[in-house]
């Protein structure tokens, strides 16, 4: 027999979990991961401190879940759930998603990435649990197009890292104001140029006309 209360309970649980994660994001952004306490996170989220442990075993688990919610949830829908067959559309969607993330929520994740450089264990765990699964989907996509004959026989792992590196460097130049020459380049133009350069590396050249 269908029990509508079950679905409602699941919604309440998911809402409370998200509430805690967003509270954690604010505290981590203000104080950094190591200085943040679960008491402060609970106060910011508007829940009792004990409630946090109903959802997360420790602060590190909370951090990883927060990073996944803010940094990778929208990207998973592109690269994993139903990736478009057209490579131009695929890479454009990824770049637009990442640009919006940095533009709208960069202030939340930047402090965490800063701490990752001084915490080897944290860096390895974030890379293993968050970055690697996403990269694996992109590598799989590239390999599928190599197998179909559309892409050159490149190394998917190296090519994916090149793609990610280009995103990080160019978005930092644009959004962090590291290079004033980027001020006159619109987001659309930047994304279009990056996708064009990436596809020029990947796509096999058209055979010469007979």
Short mmCIF file of C-alpha atoms in Angstrom, two decimals:
data_model
loop_
_atom_site.label_atom_id
_atom_site.label_comp_id
_atom_site.label_asym_id
_atom_site.label_seq_id
_atom_site.Cartn_x
_atom_site.Cartn_y
_atom_site.Cartn_z
CA UNK A 1 0.00 0.00 0.00
CA UNK A 2 1.31 3.45 -0.94
CA UNK A 3 2.24 5.57 2.05
CA UNK A 4 2.56 9.28 1.09
CA UNK A 5 4.23 9.98 4.42
CA UNK A 6 7.31 8.01 3.31
CA UNK A 7 7.97 10.38 0.41
CA UNK A 8 7.39 13.34 2.70
CA UNK A 9 9.90 11.98 5.22
CA UNK A 10 12.49 11.58 2.46
CA UNK A 11 11.92 15.18 1.40
CA UNK A 12 12.35 16.38 4.97
CA UNK A 13 15.57 14.37 5.34
CA UNK A 14 16.97 15.72 2.06
CA UNK A 15 15.98 19.28 2.97
CA UNK A 16 17.68 19.02 6.36
CA UNK A 17 20.79 17.49 4.81
CA UNK A 18 21.02 20.32 2.27
CA UNK A 19 20.40 22.85 5.04
CA UNK A 20 23.39 21.48 6.97
CA UNK A 21 25.61 21.41 3.88
CA UNK A 22 24.88 25.02 2.97
CA UNK A 23 25.54 26.04 6.56
CA UNK A 24 28.84 24.18 6.42
CA UNK A 25 29.75 25.92 3.17
CA UNK A 26 29.29 29.34 4.77
CA UNK A 27 31.33 28.47 7.85
CA UNK A 28 34.10 26.82 5.83
CA UNK A 29 34.25 29.91 3.59
CA UNK A 30 34.53 32.24 6.58
CA UNK A 31 36.84 30.25 8.84
CA UNK A 32 38.41 27.57 6.70
CA UNK A 33 37.95 23.84 7.09
CA UNK A 34 40.35 23.27 9.97
CA UNK A 35 39.15 26.16 12.15
CA UNK A 36 35.45 25.52 11.58
CA UNK A 37 33.58 23.61 14.30
CA UNK A 38 30.44 21.51 14.07
CA UNK A 39 28.89 23.78 16.70
CA UNK A 40 29.34 26.81 14.42
CA UNK A 41 28.03 24.85 11.44
CA UNK A 42 24.95 23.80 13.41
CA UNK A 43 24.25 27.39 14.49
CA UNK A 44 24.59 28.66 10.93
CA UNK A 45 22.38 25.87 9.58
CA UNK A 46 19.78 26.41 12.31
CA UNK A 47 19.95 22.87 13.70
CA UNK A 48 21.17 21.22 16.89
CA UNK A 49 24.79 20.11 16.81
CA UNK A 50 23.75 16.50 17.41
CA UNK A 51 21.57 16.62 14.29
CA UNK A 52 24.67 16.93 12.13
CA UNK A 53 25.85 13.51 13.30
CA UNK A 54 22.55 11.97 12.21
CA UNK A 55 23.65 12.74 8.66
CA UNK A 56 27.45 12.81 8.73
CA UNK A 57 29.97 10.82 10.76
CA UNK A 58 32.57 13.57 10.98
CA UNK A 59 33.60 16.98 9.67
CA UNK A 60 35.58 15.56 6.75
CA UNK A 61 32.59 13.57 5.51
CA UNK A 62 30.56 16.77 5.80
CA UNK A 63 33.14 18.67 3.73
CA UNK A 64 33.17 16.08 0.95
CA UNK A 65 29.37 16.03 0.78
CA UNK A 66 29.33 19.84 0.70
CA UNK A 67 31.85 19.92 -2.15
CA UNK A 68 29.82 17.37 -4.09
CA UNK A 69 26.58 19.33 -3.63
CA UNK A 70 28.04 22.69 -4.61
CA UNK A 71 30.79 21.77 -7.04
CA UNK A 72 29.80 18.58 -8.86
CA UNK A 73 26.08 17.86 -8.63
CA UNK A 74 25.12 19.91 -11.70
CA UNK A 75 28.14 18.64 -13.63
CA UNK A 76 27.17 15.00 -13.02
CA UNK A 77 23.91 15.55 -14.89
CA UNK A 78 25.95 16.57 -17.94
CA UNK A 79 28.79 14.06 -17.98
CA UNK A 80 27.12 11.02 -16.41
CA UNK A 81 23.33 11.01 -16.67
CA UNK A 82 22.70 11.89 -20.31
CA UNK A 83 25.73 13.38 -22.08
CA UNK A 84 24.91 14.94 -25.48
CA UNK A 85 26.31 13.07 -28.46
CA UNK A 86 27.58 16.25 -30.12
CA UNK A 87 31.07 17.01 -28.70
CA UNK A 88 30.69 20.76 -29.16
CA UNK A 89 27.49 20.75 -27.12
CA UNK A 90 29.03 18.44 -24.51
CA UNK A 91 32.11 20.57 -23.84
CA UNK A 92 30.16 23.84 -24.08
CA UNK A 93 27.71 22.62 -21.42
CA UNK A 94 30.59 21.67 -19.12
CA UNK A 95 32.27 25.06 -19.53
CA UNK A 96 29.03 26.99 -18.96
CA UNK A 97 28.32 24.95 -15.85
CA UNK A 98 31.82 25.52 -14.44
CA UNK A 99 31.74 29.24 -15.27
CA UNK A 100 28.44 29.69 -13.45
CA UNK A 101 29.79 27.73 -10.49
CA UNK A 102 32.87 29.92 -10.11
CA UNK A 103 30.94 33.12 -10.79
CA UNK A 104 28.12 32.38 -8.34
CA UNK A 105 29.70 30.16 -5.69
CA UNK A 106 33.42 30.61 -6.06
CA UNK A 107 33.57 32.42 -2.72
CA UNK A 108 32.33 29.25 -1.02
CA UNK A 109 34.79 26.79 -2.51
CA UNK A 110 37.92 28.94 -2.96
CA UNK A 111 38.93 28.74 0.75
CA UNK A 112 38.63 24.95 0.66
CA UNK A 113 40.83 24.66 -2.40
CA UNK A 114 43.33 26.93 -0.67
CA UNK A 115 43.53 24.59 2.32
CA UNK A 116 43.87 21.55 0.07
CA UNK A 117 47.32 22.71 -0.99
CA UNK A 118 48.59 22.45 2.59
CA UNK A 119 46.67 19.31 3.57
CA UNK A 120 47.87 16.34 1.53
CA UNK A 121 45.32 13.91 2.97
CA UNK A 122 42.41 16.27 2.30
CA UNK A 123 43.65 16.95 -1.23
CA UNK A 124 43.94 13.25 -2.00
CA UNK A 125 40.49 12.50 -0.62
CA UNK A 126 38.79 15.31 -2.55
CA UNK A 127 40.61 14.21 -5.70
CA UNK A 128 39.70 10.55 -5.21
CA UNK A 129 36.05 10.95 -4.23
CA UNK A 130 35.02 14.02 -6.23
CA UNK A 131 37.42 14.91 -9.05
CA UNK A 132 38.28 11.40 -10.26
CA UNK A 133 34.70 10.17 -10.86
CA UNK A 134 33.90 13.27 -12.94
CA UNK A 135 37.16 12.99 -14.88
CA UNK A 136 36.46 9.32 -15.54
CA UNK A 137 33.17 10.18 -17.29
CA UNK A 138 34.92 12.74 -19.52
CA UNK A 139 37.66 10.22 -20.32
CA UNK A 140 35.00 7.64 -21.21
CA UNK A 141 33.27 10.15 -23.49
CA UNK A 142 36.53 10.96 -25.28
CA UNK A 143 37.38 7.26 -25.65
CA UNK A 144 33.94 6.53 -27.14
CA UNK A 145 34.49 9.18 -29.82
CA UNK A 146 37.99 7.83 -30.50
CA UNK A 147 36.47 4.39 -31.00
CA UNK A 148 33.82 5.82 -33.34
CA UNK A 149 36.53 7.44 -35.46
CA UNK A 150 35.47 11.04 -34.78
CA UNK A 151 38.42 11.91 -32.50
CA UNK A 152 42.13 11.44 -33.04
CA UNK A 153 43.74 8.55 -31.08
CA UNK A 154 44.74 10.77 -28.14
CA UNK A 155 45.28 9.66 -24.55
CA UNK A 156 41.93 10.33 -22.81
CA UNK A 157 43.53 10.81 -19.38
CA UNK A 158 46.07 13.41 -20.52
CA UNK A 159 43.49 15.13 -22.74
CA UNK A 160 40.99 15.42 -19.90
CA UNK A 161 43.63 16.95 -17.62
CA UNK A 162 44.50 19.42 -20.38
CA UNK A 163 40.82 20.38 -20.66
CA UNK A 164 40.46 20.86 -16.91
CA UNK A 165 43.69 22.85 -16.73
CA UNK A 166 42.52 25.19 -19.49
CA UNK A 167 39.28 25.80 -17.60
CA UNK A 168 41.04 26.61 -14.33
CA UNK A 169 43.62 28.97 -15.84
CA UNK A 170 41.32 30.90 -18.15
CA UNK A 171 38.44 31.22 -15.69
CA UNK A 172 40.86 32.44 -13.03
CA UNK A 173 42.17 35.08 -15.44
CA UNK A 174 38.62 36.22 -16.21
CA UNK A 175 36.80 35.97 -12.88
CA UNK A 176 39.64 36.74 -10.48
CA UNK A 177 40.88 39.64 -12.57
CA UNK A 178 44.38 38.19 -12.89
CA UNK A 179 44.81 39.49 -16.43
CA UNK A 180 43.16 42.83 -17.39
CA UNK A 181 43.09 41.77 -21.05
CA UNK A 182 40.31 39.34 -20.16
CA UNK A 183 38.00 42.21 -19.12
CA UNK A 184 36.96 42.84 -22.72
CA UNK A 185 36.32 39.16 -23.41
CA UNK A 186 32.74 38.08 -22.72
CA UNK A 187 32.00 34.79 -20.99
CA UNK A 188 30.38 33.46 -24.17
CA UNK A 189 33.40 34.38 -26.28
CA UNK A 190 35.79 32.80 -23.78
CA UNK A 191 33.82 29.57 -23.67
CA UNK A 192 33.44 29.45 -27.45
CA UNK A 193 37.17 29.94 -27.96
CA UNK A 194 38.11 27.26 -25.45
CA UNK A 195 35.70 24.75 -26.98
CA UNK A 196 36.99 25.53 -30.49
CA UNK A 197 40.61 25.05 -29.43
CA UNK A 198 39.80 21.83 -27.63
CA UNK A 199 37.87 20.38 -30.57
CA UNK A 200 40.68 21.39 -32.93
CA UNK A 201 42.92 19.15 -30.84
CA UNK A 202 40.45 16.26 -30.76
CA UNK A 203 38.64 16.11 -34.09
CA UNK A 204 40.13 14.19 -36.96
CA UNK A 205 40.73 16.43 -40.00
CA UNK A 206 38.29 16.14 -42.86
CA UNK A 207 39.65 13.97 -45.69
CA UNK A 208 40.77 16.00 -48.72
CA UNK A 209 38.21 16.40 -51.46
CA UNK A 210 38.67 14.03 -54.37
#
